[in-house]
Amino acid sequence: MKKILLVDDEPNIIMSLEYTFKKQNFEVFIARDGQEALDILKNEQPDLIILDIMMPNVDGYATIESVKKNEKLVNCKVIFLSAKNKESDIEKGMQLGADAYMTKPFSIKKLVEQVNELLSTSD
């Protein structure tokens, strides 16, 4: 069973993504900010992280920097899912190591396709 970590401070997005990925037979972990995500990552090694940027405590940029420094998470795929939609935001996200960047509002169908595509290339 593939593991996915959902990191977002918007409850509606978390609920929608959790429902969607559980239906796709993922083991789902939830964090409401970057610090919660980093705490979860001490004990779990998800196959993929869906990560918001603008969150309280630790933002998505700082979170991905920590993830990419962790040897145990080197193969973990990261998708930024953010309302930040400027070209400079997208470039920064990709430079920090994201495998994909999607902007809000988003298509859940396209997000699922992106997740499946990234995970199929990592097998």
mmCIF file of C-alpha atoms in Angstrom:
data_model
loop_
_atom_site.group_PDB
_atom_site.id
_atom_site.type_symbol
_atom_site.label_atom_id
_atom_site.label_comp_id
_atom_site.label_asym_id
_atom_site.label_seq_id
_atom_site.Cartn_x
_atom_site.Cartn_y
_atom_site.Cartn_z
ATOM 1 C CA MET A 1 0.000 0.000 0.000
ATOM 2 C CA LYS A 2 1.413 3.384 -1.032
ATOM 3 C CA LYS A 3 1.712 6.069 1.634
ATOM 4 C CA ILE A 4 0.801 9.720 1.083
ATOM 5 C CA LEU A 5 1.244 12.693 3.397
ATOM 6 C CA LEU A 6 -1.223 15.561 2.959
ATOM 7 C CA VAL A 7 -0.007 18.892 4.340
ATOM 8 C CA ASP A 8 -2.482 21.777 4.244
ATOM 9 C CA ASP A 9 -4.076 24.113 6.777
ATOM 10 C CA GLU A 10 -7.446 24.218 4.977
ATOM 11 C CA PRO A 11 -9.764 21.568 6.501
ATOM 12 C CA ASN A 12 -11.951 21.244 3.376
ATOM 13 C CA ILE A 13 -8.965 20.484 1.184
ATOM 14 C CA ILE A 14 -7.604 17.944 3.667
ATOM 15 C CA MET A 15 -11.003 16.202 3.938
ATOM 16 C CA SER A 16 -11.434 16.064 0.168
ATOM 17 C CA LEU A 17 -7.913 14.763 -0.465
ATOM 18 C CA GLU A 18 -8.085 12.250 2.378
ATOM 19 C CA TYR A 19 -11.337 10.818 1.020
ATOM 20 C CA THR A 20 -9.999 10.707 -2.541
ATOM 21 C CA PHE A 21 -6.711 8.993 -1.730
ATOM 22 C CA LYS A 22 -8.208 6.495 0.732
ATOM 23 C CA LYS A 23 -10.556 5.469 -2.095
ATOM 24 C CA GLN A 24 -7.435 4.967 -4.230
ATOM 25 C CA ASN A 25 -6.077 2.578 -1.545
ATOM 26 C CA PHE A 26 -3.415 4.892 -0.135
ATOM 27 C CA GLU A 27 -2.412 4.947 3.495
ATOM 28 C CA VAL A 28 -3.036 8.620 4.307
ATOM 29 C CA PHE A 29 -1.248 10.806 6.861
ATOM 30 C CA ILE A 30 -2.412 14.351 7.596
ATOM 31 C CA ALA A 31 -0.540 17.420 8.805
ATOM 32 C CA ARG A 32 -2.016 20.893 9.181
ATOM 33 C CA ASP A 33 1.313 22.718 8.913
ATOM 34 C CA GLY A 34 4.937 22.066 8.085
ATOM 35 C CA GLN A 35 5.940 21.359 11.685
ATOM 36 C CA GLU A 36 3.297 18.614 12.000
ATOM 37 C CA ALA A 37 4.544 17.196 8.700
ATOM 38 C CA LEU A 38 8.147 17.123 9.899
ATOM 39 C CA ASP A 39 7.033 15.415 13.126
ATOM 40 C CA ILE A 40 5.199 12.717 11.118
ATOM 41 C CA LEU A 41 8.231 12.272 8.850
ATOM 42 C CA LYS A 42 10.375 11.291 11.840
ATOM 43 C CA ASN A 43 8.437 7.991 11.947
ATOM 44 C CA GLU A 44 6.942 7.577 8.475
ATOM 45 C CA GLN A 45 8.374 7.410 4.982
ATOM 46 C CA PRO A 46 5.595 8.312 2.565
ATOM 47 C CA ASP A 47 5.926 7.661 -1.140
ATOM 48 C CA LEU A 48 4.564 11.125 -1.895
ATOM 49 C CA ILE A 49 3.809 14.413 -0.122
ATOM 50 C CA ILE A 50 1.181 16.914 -1.244
ATOM 51 C CA LEU A 51 2.335 20.173 0.282
ATOM 52 C CA ASP A 52 0.753 23.605 0.624
ATOM 53 C CA ILE A 53 3.101 26.609 0.799
ATOM 54 C CA MET A 54 1.285 29.203 2.911
ATOM 55 C CA MET A 55 0.757 27.618 6.333
ATOM 56 C CA PRO A 56 1.264 28.643 9.967
ATOM 57 C CA ASN A 57 4.419 27.744 11.908
ATOM 58 C CA VAL A 58 6.559 26.147 9.182
ATOM 59 C CA ASP A 59 5.675 26.953 5.573
ATOM 60 C CA GLY A 60 5.917 24.624 2.592
ATOM 61 C CA TYR A 61 9.246 25.994 1.389
ATOM 62 C CA ALA A 62 10.951 25.279 4.727
ATOM 63 C CA THR A 63 9.246 21.880 4.871
ATOM 64 C CA ILE A 64 10.529 20.736 1.475
ATOM 65 C CA GLU A 65 14.039 21.941 2.342
ATOM 66 C CA SER A 66 14.002 19.666 5.411
ATOM 67 C CA VAL A 67 12.538 16.760 3.414
ATOM 68 C CA LYS A 68 15.201 17.011 0.707
ATOM 69 C CA LYS A 69 18.012 16.990 3.323
ATOM 70 C CA ASN A 70 16.699 13.761 4.883
ATOM 71 C CA GLU A 71 18.457 10.700 3.404
ATOM 72 C CA LYS A 72 15.506 8.437 4.291
ATOM 73 C CA LEU A 73 13.182 10.631 2.197
ATOM 74 C CA VAL A 74 15.418 11.033 -0.843
ATOM 75 C CA ASN A 75 13.007 9.072 -3.068
ATOM 76 C CA CYS A 76 9.863 10.726 -1.716
ATOM 77 C CA LYS A 77 7.985 12.659 -4.404
ATOM 78 C CA VAL A 78 6.633 16.130 -3.552
ATOM 79 C CA ILE A 79 3.779 18.008 -5.191
ATOM 80 C CA PHE A 80 3.220 21.622 -4.204
ATOM 81 C CA LEU A 81 -0.486 22.463 -4.134
ATOM 82 C CA SER A 82 -0.758 26.190 -3.558
ATOM 83 C CA ALA A 83 -2.709 29.352 -4.242
ATOM 84 C CA LYS A 84 0.648 30.981 -5.028
ATOM 85 C CA ASN A 85 0.442 30.984 -8.812
ATOM 86 C CA LYS A 86 3.074 33.445 -10.018
ATOM 87 C CA GLU A 87 5.786 32.103 -12.301
ATOM 88 C CA SER A 88 8.380 33.015 -9.625
ATOM 89 C CA ASP A 89 6.487 30.938 -7.009
ATOM 90 C CA ILE A 90 6.381 27.928 -9.310
ATOM 91 C CA GLU A 91 10.081 28.301 -10.189
ATOM 92 C CA LYS A 92 11.038 28.539 -6.511
ATOM 93 C CA GLY A 93 9.021 25.422 -5.686
ATOM 94 C CA MET A 94 10.659 23.445 -8.474
ATOM 95 C CA GLN A 95 14.145 24.709 -7.559
ATOM 96 C CA LEU A 96 13.605 23.517 -3.988
ATOM 97 C CA GLY A 97 13.011 20.010 -5.301
ATOM 98 C CA ALA A 98 9.286 19.636 -5.971
ATOM 99 C CA ASP A 99 8.407 17.023 -8.586
ATOM 100 C CA ALA A 100 5.266 18.929 -9.603
ATOM 101 C CA TYR A 101 3.440 22.170 -8.821
ATOM 102 C CA MET A 102 -0.319 22.616 -9.036
ATOM 103 C CA THR A 103 -2.226 25.784 -8.275
ATOM 104 C CA LYS A 104 -5.470 26.214 -6.356
ATOM 105 C CA PRO A 105 -8.261 25.998 -7.316
ATOM 106 C CA PHE A 106 -7.320 22.580 -8.682
ATOM 107 C CA SER A 107 -8.850 19.602 -10.414
ATOM 108 C CA ILE A 108 -8.894 16.586 -8.088
ATOM 109 C CA LYS A 109 -8.856 14.353 -11.172
ATOM 110 C CA LYS A 110 -5.682 16.022 -12.493
ATOM 111 C CA LEU A 111 -4.064 15.816 -9.060
ATOM 112 C CA VAL A 112 -4.782 12.063 -8.848
ATOM 113 C CA GLU A 113 -3.361 11.620 -12.363
ATOM 114 C CA GLN A 114 -0.223 13.557 -11.364
ATOM 115 C CA VAL A 115 0.208 11.450 -8.204
ATOM 116 C CA ASN A 116 -0.193 8.189 -10.130
ATOM 117 C CA GLU A 117 2.214 9.362 -12.825
ATOM 118 C CA LEU A 118 4.908 10.340 -10.311
ATOM 119 C CA LEU A 119 4.538 7.099 -8.370
ATOM 120 C CA SER A 120 4.597 4.925 -11.487
ATOM 121 C CA THR A 121 7.970 6.413 -12.468
ATOM 122 C CA SER A 122 9.413 5.719 -9.016
ATOM 123 C CA ASP A 123 8.643 1.973 -8.948
#
